[in-house]
mmCIF file with all atom_site columns, C-alpha atoms in Angstrom:
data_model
loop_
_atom_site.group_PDB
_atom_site.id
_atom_site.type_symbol
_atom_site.label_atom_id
_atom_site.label_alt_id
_atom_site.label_comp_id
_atom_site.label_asym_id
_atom_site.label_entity_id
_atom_site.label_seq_id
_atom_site.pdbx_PDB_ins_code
_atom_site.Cartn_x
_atom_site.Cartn_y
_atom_site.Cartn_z
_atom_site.occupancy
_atom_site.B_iso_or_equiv
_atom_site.pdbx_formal_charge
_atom_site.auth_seq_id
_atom_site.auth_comp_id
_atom_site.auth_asym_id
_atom_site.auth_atom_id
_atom_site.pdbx_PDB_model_num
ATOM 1   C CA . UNK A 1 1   ? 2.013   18.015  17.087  1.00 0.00 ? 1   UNK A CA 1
ATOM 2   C CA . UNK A 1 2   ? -0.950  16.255  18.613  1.00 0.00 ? 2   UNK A CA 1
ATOM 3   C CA . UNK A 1 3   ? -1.994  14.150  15.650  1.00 0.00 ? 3   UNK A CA 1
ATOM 4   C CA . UNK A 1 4   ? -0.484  13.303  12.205  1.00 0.00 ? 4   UNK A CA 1
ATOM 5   C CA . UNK A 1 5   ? -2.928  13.030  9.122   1.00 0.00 ? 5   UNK A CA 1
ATOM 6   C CA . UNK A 1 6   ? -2.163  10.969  6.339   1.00 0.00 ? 6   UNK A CA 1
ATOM 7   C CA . UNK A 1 7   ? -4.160  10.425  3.373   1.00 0.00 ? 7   UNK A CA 1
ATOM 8   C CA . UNK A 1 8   ? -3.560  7.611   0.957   1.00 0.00 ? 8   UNK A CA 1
ATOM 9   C CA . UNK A 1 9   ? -4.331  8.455   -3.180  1.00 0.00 ? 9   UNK A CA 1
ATOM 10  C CA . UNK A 1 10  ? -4.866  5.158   -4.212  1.00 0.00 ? 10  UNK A CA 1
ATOM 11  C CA . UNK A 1 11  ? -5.551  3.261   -7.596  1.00 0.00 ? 11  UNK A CA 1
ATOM 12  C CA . UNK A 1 12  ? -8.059  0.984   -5.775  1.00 0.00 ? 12  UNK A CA 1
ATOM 13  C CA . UNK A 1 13  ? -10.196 -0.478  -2.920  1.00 0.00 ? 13  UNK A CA 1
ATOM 14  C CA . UNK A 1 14  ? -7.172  -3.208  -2.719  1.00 0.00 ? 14  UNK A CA 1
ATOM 15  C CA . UNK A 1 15  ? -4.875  -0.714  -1.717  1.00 0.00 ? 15  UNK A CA 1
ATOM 16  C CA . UNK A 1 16  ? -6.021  -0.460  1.847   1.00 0.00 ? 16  UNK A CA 1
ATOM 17  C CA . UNK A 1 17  ? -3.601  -2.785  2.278   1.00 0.00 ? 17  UNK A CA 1
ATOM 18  C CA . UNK A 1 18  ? -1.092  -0.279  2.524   1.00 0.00 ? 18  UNK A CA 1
ATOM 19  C CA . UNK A 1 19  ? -2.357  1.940   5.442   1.00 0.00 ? 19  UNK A CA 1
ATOM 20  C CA . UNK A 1 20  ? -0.313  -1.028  7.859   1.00 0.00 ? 20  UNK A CA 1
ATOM 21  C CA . UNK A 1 21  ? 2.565   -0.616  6.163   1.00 0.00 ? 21  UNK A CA 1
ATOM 22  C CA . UNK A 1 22  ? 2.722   2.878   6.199   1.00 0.00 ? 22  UNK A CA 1
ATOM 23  C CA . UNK A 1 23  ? 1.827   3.244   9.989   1.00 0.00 ? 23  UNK A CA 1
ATOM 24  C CA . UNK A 1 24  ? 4.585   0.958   10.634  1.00 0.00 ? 24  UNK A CA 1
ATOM 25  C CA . UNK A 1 25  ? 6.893   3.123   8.621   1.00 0.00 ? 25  UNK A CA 1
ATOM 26  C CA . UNK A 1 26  ? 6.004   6.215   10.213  1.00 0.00 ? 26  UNK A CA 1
ATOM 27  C CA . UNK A 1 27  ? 6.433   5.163   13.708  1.00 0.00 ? 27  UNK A CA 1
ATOM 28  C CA . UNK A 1 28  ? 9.518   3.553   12.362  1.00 0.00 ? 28  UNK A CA 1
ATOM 29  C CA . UNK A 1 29  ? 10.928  6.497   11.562  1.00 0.00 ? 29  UNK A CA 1
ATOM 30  C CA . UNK A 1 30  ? 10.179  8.383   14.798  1.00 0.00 ? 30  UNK A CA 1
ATOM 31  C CA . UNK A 1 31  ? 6.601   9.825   14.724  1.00 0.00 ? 31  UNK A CA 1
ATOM 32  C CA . UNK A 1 32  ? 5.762   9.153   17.774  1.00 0.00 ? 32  UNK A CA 1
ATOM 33  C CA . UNK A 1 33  ? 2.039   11.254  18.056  1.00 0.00 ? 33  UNK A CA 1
ATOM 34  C CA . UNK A 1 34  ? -1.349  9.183   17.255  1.00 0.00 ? 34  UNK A CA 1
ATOM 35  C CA . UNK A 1 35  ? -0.858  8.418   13.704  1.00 0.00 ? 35  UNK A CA 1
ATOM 36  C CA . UNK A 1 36  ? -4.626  8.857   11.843  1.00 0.00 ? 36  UNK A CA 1
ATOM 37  C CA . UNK A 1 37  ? -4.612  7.777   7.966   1.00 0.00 ? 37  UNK A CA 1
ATOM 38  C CA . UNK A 1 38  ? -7.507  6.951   5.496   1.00 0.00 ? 38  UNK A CA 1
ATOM 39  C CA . UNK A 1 39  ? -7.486  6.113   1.742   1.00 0.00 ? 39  UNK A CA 1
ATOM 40  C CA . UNK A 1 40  ? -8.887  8.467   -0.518  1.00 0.00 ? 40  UNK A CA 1
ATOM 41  C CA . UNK A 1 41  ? -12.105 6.846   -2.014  1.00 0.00 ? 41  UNK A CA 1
ATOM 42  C CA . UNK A 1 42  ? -11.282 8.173   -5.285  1.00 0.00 ? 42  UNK A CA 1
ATOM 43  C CA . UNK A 1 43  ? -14.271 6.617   -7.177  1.00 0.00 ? 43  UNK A CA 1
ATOM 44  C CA . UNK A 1 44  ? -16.755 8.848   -5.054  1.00 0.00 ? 44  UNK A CA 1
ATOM 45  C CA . UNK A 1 45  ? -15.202 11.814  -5.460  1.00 0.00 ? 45  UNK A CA 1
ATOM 46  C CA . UNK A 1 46  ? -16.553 14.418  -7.609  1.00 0.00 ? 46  UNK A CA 1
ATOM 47  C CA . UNK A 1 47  ? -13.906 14.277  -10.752 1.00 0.00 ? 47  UNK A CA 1
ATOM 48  C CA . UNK A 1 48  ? -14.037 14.738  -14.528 1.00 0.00 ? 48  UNK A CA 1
ATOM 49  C CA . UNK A 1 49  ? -15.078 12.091  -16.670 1.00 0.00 ? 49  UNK A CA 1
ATOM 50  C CA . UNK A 1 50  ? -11.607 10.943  -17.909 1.00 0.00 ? 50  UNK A CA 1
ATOM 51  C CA . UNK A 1 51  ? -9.899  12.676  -14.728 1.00 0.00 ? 51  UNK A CA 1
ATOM 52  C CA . UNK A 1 52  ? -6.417  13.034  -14.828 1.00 0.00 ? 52  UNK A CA 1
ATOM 53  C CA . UNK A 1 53  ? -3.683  12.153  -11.411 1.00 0.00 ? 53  UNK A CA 1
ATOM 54  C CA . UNK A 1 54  ? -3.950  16.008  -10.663 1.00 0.00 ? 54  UNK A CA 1
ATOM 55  C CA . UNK A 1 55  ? -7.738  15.922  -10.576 1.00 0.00 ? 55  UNK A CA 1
ATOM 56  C CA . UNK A 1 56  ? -7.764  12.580  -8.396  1.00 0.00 ? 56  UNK A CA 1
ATOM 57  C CA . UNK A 1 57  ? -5.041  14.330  -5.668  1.00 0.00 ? 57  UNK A CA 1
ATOM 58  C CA . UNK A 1 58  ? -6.491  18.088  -5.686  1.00 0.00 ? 58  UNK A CA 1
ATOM 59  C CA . UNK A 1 59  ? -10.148 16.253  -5.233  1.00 0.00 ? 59  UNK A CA 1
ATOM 60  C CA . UNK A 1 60  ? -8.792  14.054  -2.202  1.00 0.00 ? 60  UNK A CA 1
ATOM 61  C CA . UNK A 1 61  ? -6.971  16.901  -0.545  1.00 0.00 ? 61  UNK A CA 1
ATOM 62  C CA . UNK A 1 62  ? -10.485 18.681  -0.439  1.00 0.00 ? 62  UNK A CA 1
ATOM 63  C CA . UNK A 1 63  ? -12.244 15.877  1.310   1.00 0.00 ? 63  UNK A CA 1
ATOM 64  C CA . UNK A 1 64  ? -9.186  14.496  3.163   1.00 0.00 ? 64  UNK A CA 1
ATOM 65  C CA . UNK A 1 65  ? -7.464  17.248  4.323   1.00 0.00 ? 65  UNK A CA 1
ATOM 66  C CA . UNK A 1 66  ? -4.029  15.801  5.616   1.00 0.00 ? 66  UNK A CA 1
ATOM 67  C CA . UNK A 1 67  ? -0.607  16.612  6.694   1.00 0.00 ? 67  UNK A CA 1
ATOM 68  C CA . UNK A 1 68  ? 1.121   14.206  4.305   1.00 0.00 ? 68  UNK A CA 1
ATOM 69  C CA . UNK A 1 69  ? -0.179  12.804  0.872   1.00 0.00 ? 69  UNK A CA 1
ATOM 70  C CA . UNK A 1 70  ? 0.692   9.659   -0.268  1.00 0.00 ? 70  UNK A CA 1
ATOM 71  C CA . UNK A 1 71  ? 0.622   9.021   -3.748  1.00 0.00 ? 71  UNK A CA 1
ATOM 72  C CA . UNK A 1 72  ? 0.370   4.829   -4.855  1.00 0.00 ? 72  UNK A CA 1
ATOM 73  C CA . UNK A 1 73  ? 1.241   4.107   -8.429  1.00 0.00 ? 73  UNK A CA 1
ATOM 74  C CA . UNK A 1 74  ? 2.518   0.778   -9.007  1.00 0.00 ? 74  UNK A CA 1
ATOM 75  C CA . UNK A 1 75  ? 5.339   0.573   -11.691 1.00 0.00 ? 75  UNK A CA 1
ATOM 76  C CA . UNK A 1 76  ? 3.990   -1.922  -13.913 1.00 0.00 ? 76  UNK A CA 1
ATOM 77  C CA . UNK A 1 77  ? 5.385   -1.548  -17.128 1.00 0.00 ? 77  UNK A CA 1
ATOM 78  C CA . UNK A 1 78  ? 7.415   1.556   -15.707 1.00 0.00 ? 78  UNK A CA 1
ATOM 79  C CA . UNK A 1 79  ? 10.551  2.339   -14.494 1.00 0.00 ? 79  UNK A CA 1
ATOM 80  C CA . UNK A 1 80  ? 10.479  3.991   -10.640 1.00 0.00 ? 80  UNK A CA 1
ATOM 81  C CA . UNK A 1 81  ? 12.106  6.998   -11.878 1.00 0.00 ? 81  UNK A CA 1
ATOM 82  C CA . UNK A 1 82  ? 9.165   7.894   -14.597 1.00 0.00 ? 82  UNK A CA 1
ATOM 83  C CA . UNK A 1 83  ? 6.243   6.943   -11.736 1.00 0.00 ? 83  UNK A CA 1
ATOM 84  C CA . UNK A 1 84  ? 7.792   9.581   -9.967  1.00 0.00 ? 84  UNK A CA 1
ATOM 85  C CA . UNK A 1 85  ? 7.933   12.115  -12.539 1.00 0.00 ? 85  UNK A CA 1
ATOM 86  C CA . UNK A 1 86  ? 4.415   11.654  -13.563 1.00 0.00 ? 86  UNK A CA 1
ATOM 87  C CA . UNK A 1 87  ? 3.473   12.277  -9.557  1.00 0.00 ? 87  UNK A CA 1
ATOM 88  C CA . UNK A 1 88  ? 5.888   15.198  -9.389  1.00 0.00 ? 88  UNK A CA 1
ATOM 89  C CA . UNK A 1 89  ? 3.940   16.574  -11.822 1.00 0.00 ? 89  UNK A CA 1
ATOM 90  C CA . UNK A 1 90  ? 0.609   15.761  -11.387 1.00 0.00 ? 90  UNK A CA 1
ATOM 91  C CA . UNK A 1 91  ? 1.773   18.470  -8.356  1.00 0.00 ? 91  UNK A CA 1
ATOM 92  C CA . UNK A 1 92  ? 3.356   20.831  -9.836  1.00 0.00 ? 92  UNK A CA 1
ATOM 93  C CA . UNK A 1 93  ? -0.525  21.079  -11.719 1.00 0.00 ? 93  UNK A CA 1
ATOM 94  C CA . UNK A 1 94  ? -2.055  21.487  -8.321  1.00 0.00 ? 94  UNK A CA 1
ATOM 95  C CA . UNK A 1 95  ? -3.492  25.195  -7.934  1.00 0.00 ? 95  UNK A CA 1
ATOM 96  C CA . UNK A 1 96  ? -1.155  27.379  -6.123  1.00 0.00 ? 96  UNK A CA 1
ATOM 97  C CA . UNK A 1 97  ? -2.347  27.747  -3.202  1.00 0.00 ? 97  UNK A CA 1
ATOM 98  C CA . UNK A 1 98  ? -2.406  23.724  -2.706  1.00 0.00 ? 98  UNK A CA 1
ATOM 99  C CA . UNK A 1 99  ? 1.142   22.734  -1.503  1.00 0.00 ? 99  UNK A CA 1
ATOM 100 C CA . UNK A 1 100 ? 0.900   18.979  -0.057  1.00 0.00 ? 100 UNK A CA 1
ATOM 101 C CA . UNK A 1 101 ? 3.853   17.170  2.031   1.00 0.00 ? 101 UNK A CA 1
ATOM 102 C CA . UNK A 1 102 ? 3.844   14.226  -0.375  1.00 0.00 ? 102 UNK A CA 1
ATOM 103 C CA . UNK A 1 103 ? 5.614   10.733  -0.846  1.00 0.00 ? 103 UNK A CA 1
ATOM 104 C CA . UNK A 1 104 ? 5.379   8.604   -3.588  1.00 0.00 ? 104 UNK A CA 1
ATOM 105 C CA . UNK A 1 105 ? 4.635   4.966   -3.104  1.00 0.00 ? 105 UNK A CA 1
ATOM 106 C CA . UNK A 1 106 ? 5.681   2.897   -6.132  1.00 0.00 ? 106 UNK A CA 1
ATOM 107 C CA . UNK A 1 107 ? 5.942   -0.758  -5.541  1.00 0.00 ? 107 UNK A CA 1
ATOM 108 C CA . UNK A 1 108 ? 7.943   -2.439  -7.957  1.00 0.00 ? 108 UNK A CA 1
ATOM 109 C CA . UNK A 1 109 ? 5.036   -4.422  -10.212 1.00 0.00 ? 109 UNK A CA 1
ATOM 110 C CA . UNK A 1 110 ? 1.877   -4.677  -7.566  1.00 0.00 ? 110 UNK A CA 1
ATOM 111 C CA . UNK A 1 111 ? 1.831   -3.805  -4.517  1.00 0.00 ? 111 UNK A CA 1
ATOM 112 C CA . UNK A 1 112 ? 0.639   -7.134  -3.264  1.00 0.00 ? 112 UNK A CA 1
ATOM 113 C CA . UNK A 1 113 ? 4.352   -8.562  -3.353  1.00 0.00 ? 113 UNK A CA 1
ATOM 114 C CA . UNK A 1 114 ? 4.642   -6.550  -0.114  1.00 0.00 ? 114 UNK A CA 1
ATOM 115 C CA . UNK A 1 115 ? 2.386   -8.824  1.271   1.00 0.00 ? 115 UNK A CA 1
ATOM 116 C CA . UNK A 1 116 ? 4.627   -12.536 0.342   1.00 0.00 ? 116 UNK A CA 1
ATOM 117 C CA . UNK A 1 117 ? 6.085   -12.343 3.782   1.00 0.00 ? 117 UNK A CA 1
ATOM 118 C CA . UNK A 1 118 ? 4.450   -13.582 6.433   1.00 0.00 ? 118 UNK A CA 1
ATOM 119 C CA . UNK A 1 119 ? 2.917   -17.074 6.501   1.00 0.00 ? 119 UNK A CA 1
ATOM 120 C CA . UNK A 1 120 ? 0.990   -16.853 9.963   1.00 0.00 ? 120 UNK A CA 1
ATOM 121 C CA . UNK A 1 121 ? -0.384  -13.278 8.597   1.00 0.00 ? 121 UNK A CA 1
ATOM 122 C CA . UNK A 1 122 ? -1.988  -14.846 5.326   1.00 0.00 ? 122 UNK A CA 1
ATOM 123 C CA . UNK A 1 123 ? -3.383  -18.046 7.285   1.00 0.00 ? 123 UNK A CA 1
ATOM 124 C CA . UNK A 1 124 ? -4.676  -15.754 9.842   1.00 0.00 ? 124 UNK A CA 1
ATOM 125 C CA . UNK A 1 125 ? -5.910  -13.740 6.983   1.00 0.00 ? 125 UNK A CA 1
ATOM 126 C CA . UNK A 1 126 ? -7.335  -16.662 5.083   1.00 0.00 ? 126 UNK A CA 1
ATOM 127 C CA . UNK A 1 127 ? -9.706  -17.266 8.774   1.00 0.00 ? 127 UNK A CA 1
ATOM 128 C CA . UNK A 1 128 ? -7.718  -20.336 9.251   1.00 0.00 ? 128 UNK A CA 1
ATOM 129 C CA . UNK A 1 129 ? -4.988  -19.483 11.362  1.00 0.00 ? 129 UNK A CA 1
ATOM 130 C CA . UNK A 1 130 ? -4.400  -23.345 12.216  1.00 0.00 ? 130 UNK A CA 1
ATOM 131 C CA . UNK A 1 131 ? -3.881  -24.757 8.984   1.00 0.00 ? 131 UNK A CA 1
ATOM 132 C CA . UNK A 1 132 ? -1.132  -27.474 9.027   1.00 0.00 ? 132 UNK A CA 1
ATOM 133 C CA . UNK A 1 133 ? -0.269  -27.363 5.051   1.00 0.00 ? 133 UNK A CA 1
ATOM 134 C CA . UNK A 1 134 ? 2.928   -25.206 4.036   1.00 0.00 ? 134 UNK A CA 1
ATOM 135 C CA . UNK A 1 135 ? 2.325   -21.717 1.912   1.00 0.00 ? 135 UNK A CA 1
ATOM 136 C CA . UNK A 1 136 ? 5.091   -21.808 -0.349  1.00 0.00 ? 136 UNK A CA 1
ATOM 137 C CA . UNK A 1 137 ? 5.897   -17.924 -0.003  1.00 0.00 ? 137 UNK A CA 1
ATOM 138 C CA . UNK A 1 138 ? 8.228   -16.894 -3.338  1.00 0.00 ? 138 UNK A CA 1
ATOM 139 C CA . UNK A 1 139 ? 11.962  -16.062 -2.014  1.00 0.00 ? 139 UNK A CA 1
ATOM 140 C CA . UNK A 1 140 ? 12.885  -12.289 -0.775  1.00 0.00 ? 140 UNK A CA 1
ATOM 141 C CA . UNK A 1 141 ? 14.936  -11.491 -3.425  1.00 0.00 ? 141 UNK A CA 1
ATOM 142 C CA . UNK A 1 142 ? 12.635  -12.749 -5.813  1.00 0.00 ? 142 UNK A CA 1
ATOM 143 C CA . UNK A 1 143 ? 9.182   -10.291 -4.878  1.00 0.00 ? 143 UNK A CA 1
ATOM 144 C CA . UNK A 1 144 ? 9.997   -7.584  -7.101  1.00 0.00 ? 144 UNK A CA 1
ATOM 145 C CA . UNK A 1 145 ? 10.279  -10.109 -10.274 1.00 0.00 ? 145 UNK A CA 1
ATOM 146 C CA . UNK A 1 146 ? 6.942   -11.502 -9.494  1.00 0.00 ? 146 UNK A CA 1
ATOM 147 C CA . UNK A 1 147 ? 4.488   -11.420 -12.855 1.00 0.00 ? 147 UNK A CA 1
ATOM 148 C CA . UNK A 1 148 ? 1.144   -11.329 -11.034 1.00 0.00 ? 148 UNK A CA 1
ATOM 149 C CA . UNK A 1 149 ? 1.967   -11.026 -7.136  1.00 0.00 ? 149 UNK A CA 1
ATOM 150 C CA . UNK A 1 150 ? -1.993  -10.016 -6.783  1.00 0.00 ? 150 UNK A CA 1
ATOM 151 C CA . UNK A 1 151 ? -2.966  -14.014 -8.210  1.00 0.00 ? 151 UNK A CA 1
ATOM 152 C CA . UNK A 1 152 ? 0.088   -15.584 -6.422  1.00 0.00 ? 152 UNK A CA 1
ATOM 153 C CA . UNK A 1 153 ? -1.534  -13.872 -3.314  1.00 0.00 ? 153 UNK A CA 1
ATOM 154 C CA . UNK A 1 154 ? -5.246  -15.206 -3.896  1.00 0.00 ? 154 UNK A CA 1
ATOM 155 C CA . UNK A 1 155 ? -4.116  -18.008 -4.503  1.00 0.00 ? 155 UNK A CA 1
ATOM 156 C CA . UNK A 1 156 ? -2.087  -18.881 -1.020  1.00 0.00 ? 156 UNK A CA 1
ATOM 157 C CA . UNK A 1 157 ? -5.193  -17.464 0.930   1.00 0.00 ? 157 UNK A CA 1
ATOM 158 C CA . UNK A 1 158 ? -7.552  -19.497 -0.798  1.00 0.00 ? 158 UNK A CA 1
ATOM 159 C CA . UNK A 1 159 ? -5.267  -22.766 -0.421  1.00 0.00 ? 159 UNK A CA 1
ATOM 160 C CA . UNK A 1 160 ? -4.819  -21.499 3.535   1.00 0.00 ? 160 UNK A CA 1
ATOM 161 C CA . UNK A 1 161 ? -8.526  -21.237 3.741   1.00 0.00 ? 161 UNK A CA 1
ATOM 162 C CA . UNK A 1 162 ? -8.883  -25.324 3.231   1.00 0.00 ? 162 UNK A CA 1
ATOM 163 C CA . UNK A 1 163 ? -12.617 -25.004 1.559   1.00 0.00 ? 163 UNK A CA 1
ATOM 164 C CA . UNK A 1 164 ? -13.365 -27.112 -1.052  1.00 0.00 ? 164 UNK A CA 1
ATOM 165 C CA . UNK A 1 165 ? -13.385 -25.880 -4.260  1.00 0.00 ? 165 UNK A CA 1
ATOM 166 C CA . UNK A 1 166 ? -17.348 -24.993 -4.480  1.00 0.00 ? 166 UNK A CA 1
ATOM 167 C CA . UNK A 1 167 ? -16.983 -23.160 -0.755  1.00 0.00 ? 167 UNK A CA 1
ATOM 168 C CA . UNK A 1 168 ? -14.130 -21.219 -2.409  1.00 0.00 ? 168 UNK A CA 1
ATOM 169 C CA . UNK A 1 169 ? -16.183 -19.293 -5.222  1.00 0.00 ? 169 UNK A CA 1
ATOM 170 C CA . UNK A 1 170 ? -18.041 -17.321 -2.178  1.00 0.00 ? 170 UNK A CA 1
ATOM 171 C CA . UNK A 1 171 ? -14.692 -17.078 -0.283  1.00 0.00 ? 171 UNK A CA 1
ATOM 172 C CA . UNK A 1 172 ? -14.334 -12.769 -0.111  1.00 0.00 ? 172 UNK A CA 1
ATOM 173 C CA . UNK A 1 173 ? -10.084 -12.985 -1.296  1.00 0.00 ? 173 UNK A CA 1
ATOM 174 C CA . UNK A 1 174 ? -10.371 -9.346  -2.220  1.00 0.00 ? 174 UNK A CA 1
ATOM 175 C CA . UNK A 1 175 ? -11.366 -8.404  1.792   1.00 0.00 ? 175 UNK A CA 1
ATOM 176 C CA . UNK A 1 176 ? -8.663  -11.298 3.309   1.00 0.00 ? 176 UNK A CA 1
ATOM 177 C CA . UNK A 1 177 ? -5.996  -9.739  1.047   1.00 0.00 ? 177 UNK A CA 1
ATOM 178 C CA . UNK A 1 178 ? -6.449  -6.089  2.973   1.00 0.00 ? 178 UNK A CA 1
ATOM 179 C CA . UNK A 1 179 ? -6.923  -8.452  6.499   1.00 0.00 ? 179 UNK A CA 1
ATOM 180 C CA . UNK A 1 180 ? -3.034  -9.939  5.897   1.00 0.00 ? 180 UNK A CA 1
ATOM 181 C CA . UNK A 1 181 ? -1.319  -6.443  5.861   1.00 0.00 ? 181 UNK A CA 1
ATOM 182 C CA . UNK A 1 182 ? -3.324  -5.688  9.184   1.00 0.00 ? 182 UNK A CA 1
ATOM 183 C CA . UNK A 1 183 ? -1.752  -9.521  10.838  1.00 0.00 ? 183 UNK A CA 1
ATOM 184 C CA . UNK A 1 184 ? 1.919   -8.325  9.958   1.00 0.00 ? 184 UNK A CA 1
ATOM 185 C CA . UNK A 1 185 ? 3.367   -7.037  12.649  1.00 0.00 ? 185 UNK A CA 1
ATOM 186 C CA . UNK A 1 186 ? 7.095   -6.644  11.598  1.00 0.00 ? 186 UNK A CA 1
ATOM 187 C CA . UNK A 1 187 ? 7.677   -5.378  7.835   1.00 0.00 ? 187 UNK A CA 1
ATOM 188 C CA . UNK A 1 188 ? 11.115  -5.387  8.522   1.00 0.00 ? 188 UNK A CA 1
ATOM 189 C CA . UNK A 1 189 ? 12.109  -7.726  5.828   1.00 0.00 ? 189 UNK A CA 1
ATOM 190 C CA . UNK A 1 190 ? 10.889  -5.397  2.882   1.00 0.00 ? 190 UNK A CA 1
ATOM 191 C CA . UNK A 1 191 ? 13.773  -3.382  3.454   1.00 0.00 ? 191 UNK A CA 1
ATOM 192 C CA . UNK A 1 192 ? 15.591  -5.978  1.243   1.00 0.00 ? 192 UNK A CA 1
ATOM 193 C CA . UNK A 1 193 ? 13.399  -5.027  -1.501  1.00 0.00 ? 193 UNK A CA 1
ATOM 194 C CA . UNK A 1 194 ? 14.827  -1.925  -3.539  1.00 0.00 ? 194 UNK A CA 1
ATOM 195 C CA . UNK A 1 195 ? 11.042  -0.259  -3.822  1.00 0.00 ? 195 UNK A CA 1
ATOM 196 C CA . UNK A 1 196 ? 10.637  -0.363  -0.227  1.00 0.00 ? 196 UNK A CA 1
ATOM 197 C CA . UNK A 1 197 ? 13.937  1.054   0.837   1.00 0.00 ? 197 UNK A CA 1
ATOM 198 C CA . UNK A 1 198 ? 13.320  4.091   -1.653  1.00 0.00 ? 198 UNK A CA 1
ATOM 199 C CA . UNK A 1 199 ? 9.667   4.582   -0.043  1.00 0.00 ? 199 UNK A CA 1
ATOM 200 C CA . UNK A 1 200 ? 11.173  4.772   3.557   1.00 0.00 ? 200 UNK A CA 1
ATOM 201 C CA . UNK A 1 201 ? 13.798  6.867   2.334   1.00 0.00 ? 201 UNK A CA 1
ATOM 202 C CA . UNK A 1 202 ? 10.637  9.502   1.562   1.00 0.00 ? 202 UNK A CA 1
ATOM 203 C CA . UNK A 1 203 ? 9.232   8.981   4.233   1.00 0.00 ? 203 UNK A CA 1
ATOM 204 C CA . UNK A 1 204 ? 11.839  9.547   6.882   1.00 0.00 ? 204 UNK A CA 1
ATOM 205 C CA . UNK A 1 205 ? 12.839  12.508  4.614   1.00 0.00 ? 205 UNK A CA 1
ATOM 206 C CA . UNK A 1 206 ? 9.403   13.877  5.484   1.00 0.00 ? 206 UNK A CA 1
ATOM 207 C CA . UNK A 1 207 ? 9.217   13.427  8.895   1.00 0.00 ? 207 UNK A CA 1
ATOM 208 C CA . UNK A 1 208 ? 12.624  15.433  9.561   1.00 0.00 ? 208 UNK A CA 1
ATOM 209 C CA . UNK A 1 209 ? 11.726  18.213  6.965   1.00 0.00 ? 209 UNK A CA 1
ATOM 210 C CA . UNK A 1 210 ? 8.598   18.525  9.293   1.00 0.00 ? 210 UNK A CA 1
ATOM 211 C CA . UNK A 1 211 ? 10.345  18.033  12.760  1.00 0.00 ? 211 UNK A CA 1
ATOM 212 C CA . UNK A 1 212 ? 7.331   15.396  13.055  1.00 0.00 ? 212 UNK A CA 1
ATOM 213 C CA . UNK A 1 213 ? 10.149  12.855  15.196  1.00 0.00 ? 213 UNK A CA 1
ATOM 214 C CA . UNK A 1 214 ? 9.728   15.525  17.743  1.00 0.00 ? 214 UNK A CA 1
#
C-alpha cells in the first residue's frame, strides 16, 4: 500500500501524546509505507448532546476516514477486559455498512504513565534540555500503580523547567506534556508494562490480518 491512515478516537486534546507511540509501534511491527495518523477532534464533531462511544467513532470515521481506528479509553476504575468490551461494542452499534480495522488502546490508569520514561525527553520537553537537577522518574514496574500519573507528570516538567514559582503559573504543561512523547525516541521499555504489551499485541495482529508488513 502506498500510505497507511490511522485515526486516533480520543478522550481528549492530551491524548496527542499518543500518535508517537503508536507510529513507533507500527513501524515496529513492520509497516514499512509512510505512516499518516491524526486524532479525532471529537469535541468539533457534529454529535448528540449526551453522545454515546458509538456516536463519537461513527462521527470520526466520517471526517477521518482511515485504514485503522484506534480507540483510547483509559482503565481507570476498570478492569482491561471490560474497556474492551464496552469498545467491542460501541462497534458492533456501528451501521452496517461501517466495518473499521480497530485496536483498542487502554492504558492501565492514564495514559500519561507511558510517558515516566525518559528523563532527557521531559527536560527537553520542559524547554530546558540542560537542566542539571535529577527527575526522580517512578520505577518501571511501578507505572501502572501510579494514582495520578497526569500530576506526577506536570509536576517533573514544571520542576525541569527551573522558573520560579510566579513564571510557572503561565508555563503551557498541558502543550510540553504532548512535546515529551514527540522527544522519545525508543519506547522500548513499555513493553515491561502489561497494558502496553496487550496494545502491541493488537496492533501487530492488525498489521498481518492486513498484509500491511508487506
Amino acid at each position: 500500500m502506498d500510505e497507511l491512515r490511522y485515526t486516533l478516537v480520543a478522550e481528549g486534546s492530551s491524548d496527542a501524546a499518543l500518535l508517537p507511540i503508536l507510529n513507533w509501534l507500527l513501524i515496529q511491527n513492520g509497516v514499512r509505507c509512510p505512516i499518516q495518523g491524526e486524532r479525532a477532534d471529537v469535541g468539533a464533531l457534529p454529535l448528540p448532546i449526551r453522545p454515546k462511544l458509538t456516536d463519537k467513532i461513527s462521527a470520526s470515521l466520517d471526517f477521518y476516514p482511515c485504514d485503522l481506528l484506534f480507540i483510547h479509553r483509559d482503565s481507570d476504575r476498570y478492569t482491561r477486559e471490560k474497556r474492551t468490551q464496552e469498545i467491542c461494542k460501541a462497534i458492533s452499534d456501528l451501521p452496517e455498512e461501517l466495518s473499521p480495522v480497530f485496536v483498542c488502546v487502554i492504558p492501565v490508569r492514564m495514559q500519561e504513565a507511558w510517558l515516566l520514561i525518559d528523563e532527557a525527553a521531559i527536560k527537553s520537553a520542559a524547554g530546558n534540555r540542560r537542566y542539571a537537577g535529577q527527575l526522580n522518574l517512578p520505577p518501571l514496574n511501578r507505572l501502572e500503580r501510579i494514582p495520578d500519573a497526569k500530576e506526577v507528570l506536570n509536576g517533573l516538567l514544571r520542576q525541569a523547567s527551573d522558573l520560579n514559582r510566579r513564571r510557572q503559573r503561565r508555563f503551557p504543561v498541558a502543550k510540553r506534556v504532548r512535546l515529551v512523547a514527540e522527544f522519545i525516541e525508543d519506547f522500548t521499555p513499555l513493553r515491561q508494562l502489561s497494558a502496553f504489551v496487550a496494545l502491541e499485541e493488537e496492533v501487530r495482529s492488525a498489521i498481518q490480518a492486513n498484509n500491511w508488513d508487506l
